[in-house]
C-alpha positions as a printed NumPy array, in Angstrom:
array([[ 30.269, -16.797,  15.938],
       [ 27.077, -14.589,  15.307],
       [ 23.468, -16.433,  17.165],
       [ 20.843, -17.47 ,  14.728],
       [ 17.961, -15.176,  14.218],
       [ 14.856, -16.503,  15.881],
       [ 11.991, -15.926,  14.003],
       [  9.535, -12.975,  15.212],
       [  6.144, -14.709,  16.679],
       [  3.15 , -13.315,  14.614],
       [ -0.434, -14.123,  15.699],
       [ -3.074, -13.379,  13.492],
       [ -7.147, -11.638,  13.51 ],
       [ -8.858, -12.85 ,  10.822],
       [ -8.08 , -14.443,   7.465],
       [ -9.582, -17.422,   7.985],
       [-10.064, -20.336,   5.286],
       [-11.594, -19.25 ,   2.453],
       [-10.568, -15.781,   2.667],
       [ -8.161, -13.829,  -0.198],
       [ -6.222, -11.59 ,   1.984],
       [ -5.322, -13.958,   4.937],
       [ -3.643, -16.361,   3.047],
       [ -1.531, -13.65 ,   1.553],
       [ -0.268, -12.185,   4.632],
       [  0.848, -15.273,   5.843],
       [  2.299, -16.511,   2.907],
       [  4.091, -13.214,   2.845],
       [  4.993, -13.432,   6.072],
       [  6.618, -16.602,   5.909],
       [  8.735, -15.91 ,   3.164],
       [ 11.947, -14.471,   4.197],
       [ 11.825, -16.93 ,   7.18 ],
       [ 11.748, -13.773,   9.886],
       [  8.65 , -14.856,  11.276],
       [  6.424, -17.968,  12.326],
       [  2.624, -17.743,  12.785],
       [  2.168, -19.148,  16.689],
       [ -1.581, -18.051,  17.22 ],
       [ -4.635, -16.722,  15.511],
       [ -8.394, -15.705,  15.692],
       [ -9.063, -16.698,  11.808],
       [-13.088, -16.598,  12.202],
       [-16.009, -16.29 ,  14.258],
       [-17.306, -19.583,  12.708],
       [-15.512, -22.272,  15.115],
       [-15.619, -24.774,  12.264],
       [-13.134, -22.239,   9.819],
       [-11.12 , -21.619,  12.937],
       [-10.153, -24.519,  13.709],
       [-10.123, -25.732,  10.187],
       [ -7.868, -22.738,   9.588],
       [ -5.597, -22.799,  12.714],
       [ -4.947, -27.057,  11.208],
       [ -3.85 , -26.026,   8.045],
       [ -1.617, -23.535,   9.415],
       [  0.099, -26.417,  12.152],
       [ -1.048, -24.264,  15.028],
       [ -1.696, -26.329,  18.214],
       [ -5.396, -26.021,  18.821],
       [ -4.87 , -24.461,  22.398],
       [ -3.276, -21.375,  20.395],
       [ -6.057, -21.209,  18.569],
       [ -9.718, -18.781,  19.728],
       [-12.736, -18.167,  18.08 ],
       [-12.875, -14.793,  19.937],
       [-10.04 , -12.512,  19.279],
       [ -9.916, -10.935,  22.82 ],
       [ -9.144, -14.065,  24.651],
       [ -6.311, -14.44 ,  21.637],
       [ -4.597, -11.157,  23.291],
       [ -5.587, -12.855,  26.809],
       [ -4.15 , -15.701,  26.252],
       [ -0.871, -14.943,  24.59 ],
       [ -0.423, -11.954,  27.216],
       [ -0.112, -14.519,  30.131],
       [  2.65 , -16.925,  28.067],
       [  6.031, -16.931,  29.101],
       [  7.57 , -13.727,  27.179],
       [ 10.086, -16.849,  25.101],
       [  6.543, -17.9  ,  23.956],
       [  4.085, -15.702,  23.379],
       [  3.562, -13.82 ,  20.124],
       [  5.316, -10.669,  19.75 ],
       [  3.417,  -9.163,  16.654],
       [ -0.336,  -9.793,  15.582],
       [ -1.898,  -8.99 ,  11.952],
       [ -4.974,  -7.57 ,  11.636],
       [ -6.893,  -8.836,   8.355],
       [-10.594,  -8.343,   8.873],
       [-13.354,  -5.982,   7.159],
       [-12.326,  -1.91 ,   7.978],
       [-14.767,  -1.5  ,  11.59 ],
       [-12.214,  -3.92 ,  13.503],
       [ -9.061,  -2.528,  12.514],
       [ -9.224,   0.621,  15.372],
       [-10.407,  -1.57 ,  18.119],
       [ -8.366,  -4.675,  17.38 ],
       [ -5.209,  -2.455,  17.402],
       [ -5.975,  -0.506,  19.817],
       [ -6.146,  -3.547,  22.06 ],
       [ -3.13 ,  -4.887,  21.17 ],
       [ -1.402,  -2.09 ,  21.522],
       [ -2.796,  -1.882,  25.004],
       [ -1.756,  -5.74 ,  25.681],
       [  1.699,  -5.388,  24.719],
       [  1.793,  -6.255,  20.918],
       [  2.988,  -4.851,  17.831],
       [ -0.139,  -4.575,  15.301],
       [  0.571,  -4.775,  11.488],
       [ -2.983,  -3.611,  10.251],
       [ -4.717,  -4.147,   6.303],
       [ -5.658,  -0.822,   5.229],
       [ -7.72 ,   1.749,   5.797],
       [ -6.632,   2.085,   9.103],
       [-10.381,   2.219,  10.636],
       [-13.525,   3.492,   9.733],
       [-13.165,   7.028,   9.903],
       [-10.861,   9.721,  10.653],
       [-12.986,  10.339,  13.842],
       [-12.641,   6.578,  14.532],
       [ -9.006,   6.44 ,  14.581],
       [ -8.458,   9.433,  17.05 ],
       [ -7.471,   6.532,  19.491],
       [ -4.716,   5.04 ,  17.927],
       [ -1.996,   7.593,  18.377],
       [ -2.452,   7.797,  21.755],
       [ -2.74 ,   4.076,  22.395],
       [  0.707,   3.725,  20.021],
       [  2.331,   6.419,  22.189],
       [  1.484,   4.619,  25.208],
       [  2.69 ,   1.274,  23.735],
       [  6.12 ,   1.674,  22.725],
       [  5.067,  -0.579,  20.25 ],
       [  4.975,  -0.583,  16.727],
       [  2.202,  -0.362,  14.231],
       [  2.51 ,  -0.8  ,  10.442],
       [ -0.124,  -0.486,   7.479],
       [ -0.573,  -3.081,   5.132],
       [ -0.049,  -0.926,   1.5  ],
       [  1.284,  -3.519,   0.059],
       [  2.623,  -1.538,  -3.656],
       [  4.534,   0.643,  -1.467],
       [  6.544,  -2.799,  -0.837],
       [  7.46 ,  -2.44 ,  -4.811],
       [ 10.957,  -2.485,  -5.296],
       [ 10.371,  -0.415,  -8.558],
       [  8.221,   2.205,  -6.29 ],
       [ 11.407,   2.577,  -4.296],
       [ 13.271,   3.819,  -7.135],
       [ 10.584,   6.081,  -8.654],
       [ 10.404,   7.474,  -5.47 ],
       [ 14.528,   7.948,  -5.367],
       [ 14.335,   9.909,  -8.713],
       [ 12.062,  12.561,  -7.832],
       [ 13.245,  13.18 ,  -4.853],
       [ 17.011,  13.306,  -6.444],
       [ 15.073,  16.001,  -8.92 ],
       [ 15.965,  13.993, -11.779],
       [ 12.208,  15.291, -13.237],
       [ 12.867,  18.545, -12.031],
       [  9.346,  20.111, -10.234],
       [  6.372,  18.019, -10.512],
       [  3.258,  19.275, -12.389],
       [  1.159,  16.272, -13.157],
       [  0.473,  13.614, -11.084],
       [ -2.026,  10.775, -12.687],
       [ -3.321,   7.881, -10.845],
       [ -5.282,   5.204, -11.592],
       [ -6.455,   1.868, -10.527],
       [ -9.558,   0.066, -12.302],
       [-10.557,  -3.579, -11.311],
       [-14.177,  -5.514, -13.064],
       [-14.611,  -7.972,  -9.965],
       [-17.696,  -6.085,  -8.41 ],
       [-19.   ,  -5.559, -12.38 ],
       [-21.458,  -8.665, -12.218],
       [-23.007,  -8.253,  -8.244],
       [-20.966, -10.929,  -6.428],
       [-22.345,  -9.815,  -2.87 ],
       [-25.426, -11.171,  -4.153],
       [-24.054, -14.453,  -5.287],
       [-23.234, -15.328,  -1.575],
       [-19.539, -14.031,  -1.996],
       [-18.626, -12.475,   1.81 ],
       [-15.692, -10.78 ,   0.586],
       [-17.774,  -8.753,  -1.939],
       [-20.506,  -8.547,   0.593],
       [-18.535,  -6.635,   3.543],
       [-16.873,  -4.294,   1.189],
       [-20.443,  -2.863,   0.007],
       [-22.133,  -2.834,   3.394],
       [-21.734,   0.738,   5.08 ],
       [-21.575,  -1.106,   8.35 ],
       [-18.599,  -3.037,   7.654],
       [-16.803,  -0.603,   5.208],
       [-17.359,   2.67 ,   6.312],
       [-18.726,   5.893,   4.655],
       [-17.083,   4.447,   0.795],
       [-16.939,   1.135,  -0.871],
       [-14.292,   1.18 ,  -3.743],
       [-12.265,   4.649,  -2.576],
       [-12.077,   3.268,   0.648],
       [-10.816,  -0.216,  -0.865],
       [ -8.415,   0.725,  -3.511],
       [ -8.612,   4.324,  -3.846],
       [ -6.915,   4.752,  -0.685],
       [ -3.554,   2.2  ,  -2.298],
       [ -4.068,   4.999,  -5.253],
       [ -3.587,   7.709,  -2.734],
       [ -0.831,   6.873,  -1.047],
       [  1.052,   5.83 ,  -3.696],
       [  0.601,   9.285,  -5.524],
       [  2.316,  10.988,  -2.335],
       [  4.949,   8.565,  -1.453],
       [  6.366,   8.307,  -4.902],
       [  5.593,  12.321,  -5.19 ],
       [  6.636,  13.498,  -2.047],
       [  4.001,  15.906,  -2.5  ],
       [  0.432,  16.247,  -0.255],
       [ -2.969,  16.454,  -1.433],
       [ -4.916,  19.168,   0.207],
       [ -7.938,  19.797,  -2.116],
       [ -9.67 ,  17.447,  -4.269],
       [-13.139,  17.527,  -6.533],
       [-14.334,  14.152,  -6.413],
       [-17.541,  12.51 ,  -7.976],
       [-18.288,   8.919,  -6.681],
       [-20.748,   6.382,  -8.622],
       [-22.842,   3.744,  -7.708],
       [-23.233,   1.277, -10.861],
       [-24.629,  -1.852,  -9.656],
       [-28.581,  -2.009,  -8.703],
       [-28.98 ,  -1.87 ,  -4.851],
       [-25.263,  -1.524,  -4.137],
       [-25.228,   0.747,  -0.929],
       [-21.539,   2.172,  -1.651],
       [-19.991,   3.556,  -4.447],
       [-17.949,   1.471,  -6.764],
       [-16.66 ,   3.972,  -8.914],
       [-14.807,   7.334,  -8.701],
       [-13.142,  10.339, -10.197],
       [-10.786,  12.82 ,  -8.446],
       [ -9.449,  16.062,  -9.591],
       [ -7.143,  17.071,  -7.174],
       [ -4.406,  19.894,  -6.173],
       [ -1.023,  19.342,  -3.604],
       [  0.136,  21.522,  -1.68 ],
       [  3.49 ,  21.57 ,  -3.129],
       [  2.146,  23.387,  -6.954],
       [  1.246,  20.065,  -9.321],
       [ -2.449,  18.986,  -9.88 ],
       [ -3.7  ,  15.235, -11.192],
       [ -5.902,  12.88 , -11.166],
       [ -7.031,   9.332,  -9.65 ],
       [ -9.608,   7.497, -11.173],
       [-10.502,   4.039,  -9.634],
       [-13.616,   1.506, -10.407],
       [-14.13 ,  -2.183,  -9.428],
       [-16.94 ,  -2.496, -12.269],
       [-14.5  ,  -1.88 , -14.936],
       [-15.557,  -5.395, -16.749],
       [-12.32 ,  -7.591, -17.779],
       [ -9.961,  -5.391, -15.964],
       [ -7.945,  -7.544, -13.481],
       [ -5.73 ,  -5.031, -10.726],
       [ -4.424,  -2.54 , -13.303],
       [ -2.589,   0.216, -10.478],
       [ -0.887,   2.999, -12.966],
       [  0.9  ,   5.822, -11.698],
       [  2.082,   8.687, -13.799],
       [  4.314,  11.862, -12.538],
       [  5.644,  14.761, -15.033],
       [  8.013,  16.938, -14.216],
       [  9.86 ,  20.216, -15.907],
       [ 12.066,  17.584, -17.283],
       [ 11.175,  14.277, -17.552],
       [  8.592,  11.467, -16.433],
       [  8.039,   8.442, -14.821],
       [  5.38 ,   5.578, -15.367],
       [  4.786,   2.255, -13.312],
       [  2.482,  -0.187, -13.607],
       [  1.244,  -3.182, -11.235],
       [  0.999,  -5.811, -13.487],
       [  4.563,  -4.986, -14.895],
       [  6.206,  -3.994, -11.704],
       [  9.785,  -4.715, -12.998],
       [  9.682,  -2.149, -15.509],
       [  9.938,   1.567, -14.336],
       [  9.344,   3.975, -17.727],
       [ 11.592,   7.074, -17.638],
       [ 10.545,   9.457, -20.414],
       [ 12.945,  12.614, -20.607],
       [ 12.793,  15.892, -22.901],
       [ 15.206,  15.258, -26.098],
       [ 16.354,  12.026, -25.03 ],
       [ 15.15 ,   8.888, -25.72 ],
       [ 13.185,   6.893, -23.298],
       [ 14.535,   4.597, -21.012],
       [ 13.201,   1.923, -18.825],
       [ 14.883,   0.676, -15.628],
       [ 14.509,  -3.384, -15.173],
       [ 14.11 ,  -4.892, -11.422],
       [ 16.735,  -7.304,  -9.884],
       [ 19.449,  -7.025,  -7.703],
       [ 21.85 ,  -6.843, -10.447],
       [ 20.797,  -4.367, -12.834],
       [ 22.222,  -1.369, -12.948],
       [ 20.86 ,   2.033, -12.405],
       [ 18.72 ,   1.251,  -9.478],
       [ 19.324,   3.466,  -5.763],
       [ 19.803,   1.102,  -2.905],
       [ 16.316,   0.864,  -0.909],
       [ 15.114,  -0.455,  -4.795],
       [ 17.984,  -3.058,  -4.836],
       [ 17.633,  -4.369,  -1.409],
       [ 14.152,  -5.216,  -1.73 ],
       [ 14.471,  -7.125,  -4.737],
       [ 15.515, -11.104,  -3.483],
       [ 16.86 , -12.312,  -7.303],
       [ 18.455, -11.557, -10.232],
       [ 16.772,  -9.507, -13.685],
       [ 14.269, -11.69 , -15.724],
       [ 12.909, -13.278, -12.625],
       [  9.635, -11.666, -11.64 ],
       [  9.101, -10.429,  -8.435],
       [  5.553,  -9.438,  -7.368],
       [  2.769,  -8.579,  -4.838],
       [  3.473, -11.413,  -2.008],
       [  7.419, -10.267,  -2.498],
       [  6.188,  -6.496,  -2.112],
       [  4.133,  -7.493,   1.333],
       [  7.024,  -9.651,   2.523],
       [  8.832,  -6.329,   1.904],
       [  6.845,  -4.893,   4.309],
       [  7.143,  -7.603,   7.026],
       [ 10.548,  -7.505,   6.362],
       [ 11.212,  -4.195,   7.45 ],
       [  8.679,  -4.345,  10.262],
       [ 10.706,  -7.437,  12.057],
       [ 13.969,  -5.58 ,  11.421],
       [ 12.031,  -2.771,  13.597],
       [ 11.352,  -5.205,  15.801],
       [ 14.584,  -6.699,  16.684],
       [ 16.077,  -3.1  ,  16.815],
       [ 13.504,  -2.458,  19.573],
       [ 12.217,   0.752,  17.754],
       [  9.192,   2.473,  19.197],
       [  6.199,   3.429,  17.211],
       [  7.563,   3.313,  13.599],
       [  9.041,   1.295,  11.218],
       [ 11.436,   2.197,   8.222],
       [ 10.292,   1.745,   5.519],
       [  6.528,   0.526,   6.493],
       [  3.699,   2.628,   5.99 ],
       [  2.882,   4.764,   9.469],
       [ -0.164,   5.378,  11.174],
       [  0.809,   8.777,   9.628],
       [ -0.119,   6.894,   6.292],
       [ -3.158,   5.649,   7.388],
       [ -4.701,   8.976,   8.927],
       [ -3.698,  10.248,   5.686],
       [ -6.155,   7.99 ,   4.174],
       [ -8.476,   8.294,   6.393],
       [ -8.551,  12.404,   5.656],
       [ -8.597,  11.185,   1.889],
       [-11.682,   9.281,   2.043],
       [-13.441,  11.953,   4.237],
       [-12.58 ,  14.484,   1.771],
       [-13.86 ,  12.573,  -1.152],
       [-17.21 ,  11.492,   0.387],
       [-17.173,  15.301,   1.323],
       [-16.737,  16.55 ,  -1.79 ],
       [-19.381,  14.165,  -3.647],
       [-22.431,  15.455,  -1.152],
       [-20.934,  19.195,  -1.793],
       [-21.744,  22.047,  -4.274],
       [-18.406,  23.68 ,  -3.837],
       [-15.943,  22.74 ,  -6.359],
       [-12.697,  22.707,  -3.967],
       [-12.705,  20.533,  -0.972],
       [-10.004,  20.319,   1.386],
       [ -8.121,  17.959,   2.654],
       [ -7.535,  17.506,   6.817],
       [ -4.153,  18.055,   7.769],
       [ -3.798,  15.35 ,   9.759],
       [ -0.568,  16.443,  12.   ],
       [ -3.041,  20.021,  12.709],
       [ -5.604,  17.897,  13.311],
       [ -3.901,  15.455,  15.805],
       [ -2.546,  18.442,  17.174],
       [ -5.667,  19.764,  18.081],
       [ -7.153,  16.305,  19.27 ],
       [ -4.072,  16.546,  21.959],
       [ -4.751,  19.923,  22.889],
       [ -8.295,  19.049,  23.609],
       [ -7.544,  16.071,  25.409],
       [ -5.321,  18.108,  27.679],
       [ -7.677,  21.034,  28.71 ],
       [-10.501,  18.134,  29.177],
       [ -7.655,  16.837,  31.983]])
């Protein structure tokens, strides 16, 4: 008779009460029963800590206001107790030195996106995950989409024939009426350089916009025009943005993205043309997948394990049947999902079908470019090729030896 799966042991850095993103991940988390929350760090406030670490049933002796004696602590457990994973959900200037310490103590990191501050910034996470033999994963949670899955399937089966157009966008109104200055922290953090990082909305959501124009495209963006605006009075970090940009591959596009686009809740839209056909997908209809094809008439593909039409990595991350929605904690839980099944098959460094730190340098080089390209007169900016680039970083590490 097969053993029961225990459930992977998942600590977690940040995300404490009162925070959006937290309560999503573990929510997420929790939902295919493949993991149990054992420890955290949820604040720096010992009030929402503990308050935090209660609501979540965690025995207050697995539960630290500072999130170095978290990886302390749990390191020196008996291995049948300790956690085995830890998920990083703070603002972006933890994210490299959080992993990179777990890494170091023997954990596998799943990390909210952008992977740090800057593409500088991250230089010490491959090495630290090489080191490891752990396994780190990126938090972009539409890649999780069952629906993406398939888009992704069709243009890679050629079924749109070579890609010319790629469009992209993603506007939110949430930042439209000032919230930092209304006392609301998770506003506040994403417009302060110090906690964000060199952008404020590309950084945020125009890195999800990114990298789901080149997973679903297979294609890589290596020059971009980009012009970033600041709308709100005082705001330190843009909160708007345009991007004209080329791939390497032949097809050009767009991505627009704005969090002071009043009334508009998390509208995510990608758009890919081919010789022969298109594709659309949208966010807030994630079930539906539009296929648009030259003298034919248009169809649209419906989520759910039994509908037909859809590949298999689209199927088997759908958990019911058509006409019951599936949505953003089922695309995370996707995610965690596939990172515990990497787990338990004691893979090293990556996970199938979780976004990479390949991912995340990726959008680290993105935001770079764009923040580039807005202080530049040139019209073309390009885009770091991250595997030259880390290439380089080894080669200089080695002649330094």
């Amino acid at each position: 008779m097969a053993q029961p799966l225990v459930p992977v042991r998942m600590g977690m850095i940040g995300g404490g009460d009162g925070a959006f993103i937290g309560k999503v991940h573990r929510l997420a988390a929790a939902l295919d029963g493949h993991i149990e929350l054992v420890s955290g760090s949820f604040s720096r406030t010992d009030d929402n800590n503990r308050r935090t670490g209660a609501l979540c049933g965690l025995s207050p002796e697995r539960v630290h206001t500072d999130w170095r004696a978290l990886l302390e602590a749990e390191r020196h457990l008996p291995e049948d107790q300790r956690m085995q994973m830890v998920a990083i959900v703070t603002p972006n200037h933890l994210h490299v030195p959080m992993a990179v310490a777990a890494l170091e103590a023997g954990f596998h990191v799943m990390s909210e996106k952008p992977a740090g501050l800057s593409l500088e910034q991250t230089q010490a996470l491959p090495q630290a995950l090489a080191d490891s033999g752990r396994l780190y994963g990126l938090s972009h949670t539409y890649l999780g989409y069952p629906m993406v899955w398939q888009a992704r399937d069709m243009v890679a089966r050629n079924e749109l024939g070579a890609l010319r157009k790629i469009h992209v966008e993603y506007p939110q109104g949430w930042l439209a009426d000032q919230p930092e200055a209304q006392g609301n922290k998770q506003a506040a953090w994403r417009t302060d350089p110090a906690f964000s990082g060199a952008s404020g909305c590309m950084a945020d959501i125009g890195t999800h916009a990114f990298g789901l124009a080149e997973f679903v495209s297979g294609h890589r963006i290596d020059a971009l025009c980009a012009s970033l605006g600041i709308h709100a009075e005082g705001r330190q970090l843009d909160d708007d943005g345009d991007v004209l940009f080329k791939t390497a591959e032949g097809a050009s596009g767009t991505l627009t993205v704005s969090q002071v686009c009043t009334g508009e809740e998390n509208g995510l839209r990608l758009r890919v043309y081919g010789e022969a056909g298109s594709l659309e997908w949208r966010q807030m209809a994630p079930n539906s997948l539009i296929h648009r094809r030259a003298q034919a008439p248009m169809q649209i593909f419906r989520g759910g394990i039994d509908q037909p039409g859809l590949c298999d990595e689209a199927k088997r991350r759908f958990r019911l049947p058509g006409g019951h929605p599936e949505g953003y904690l089922e695309a995370l839980a996707n995610l965690y999902s596939d990172f515990v099944h990497a787990i338990r098959a004691q893979k090293t460094h990556d996970a199938e079908g979780v976004p990479t730190l390949s991912s995340g340098l990726r959008g680290m080089a993105f935001i770079e470019a764009v923040t580039a390209s807005q202080r530049s007169s040139e019209k073309w900016t390009s885009v770091t090729d991250t595997d030259a680039y880390l290439e380089a970083q080894r080669r200089q590490a080695t002649q330094g030896e």
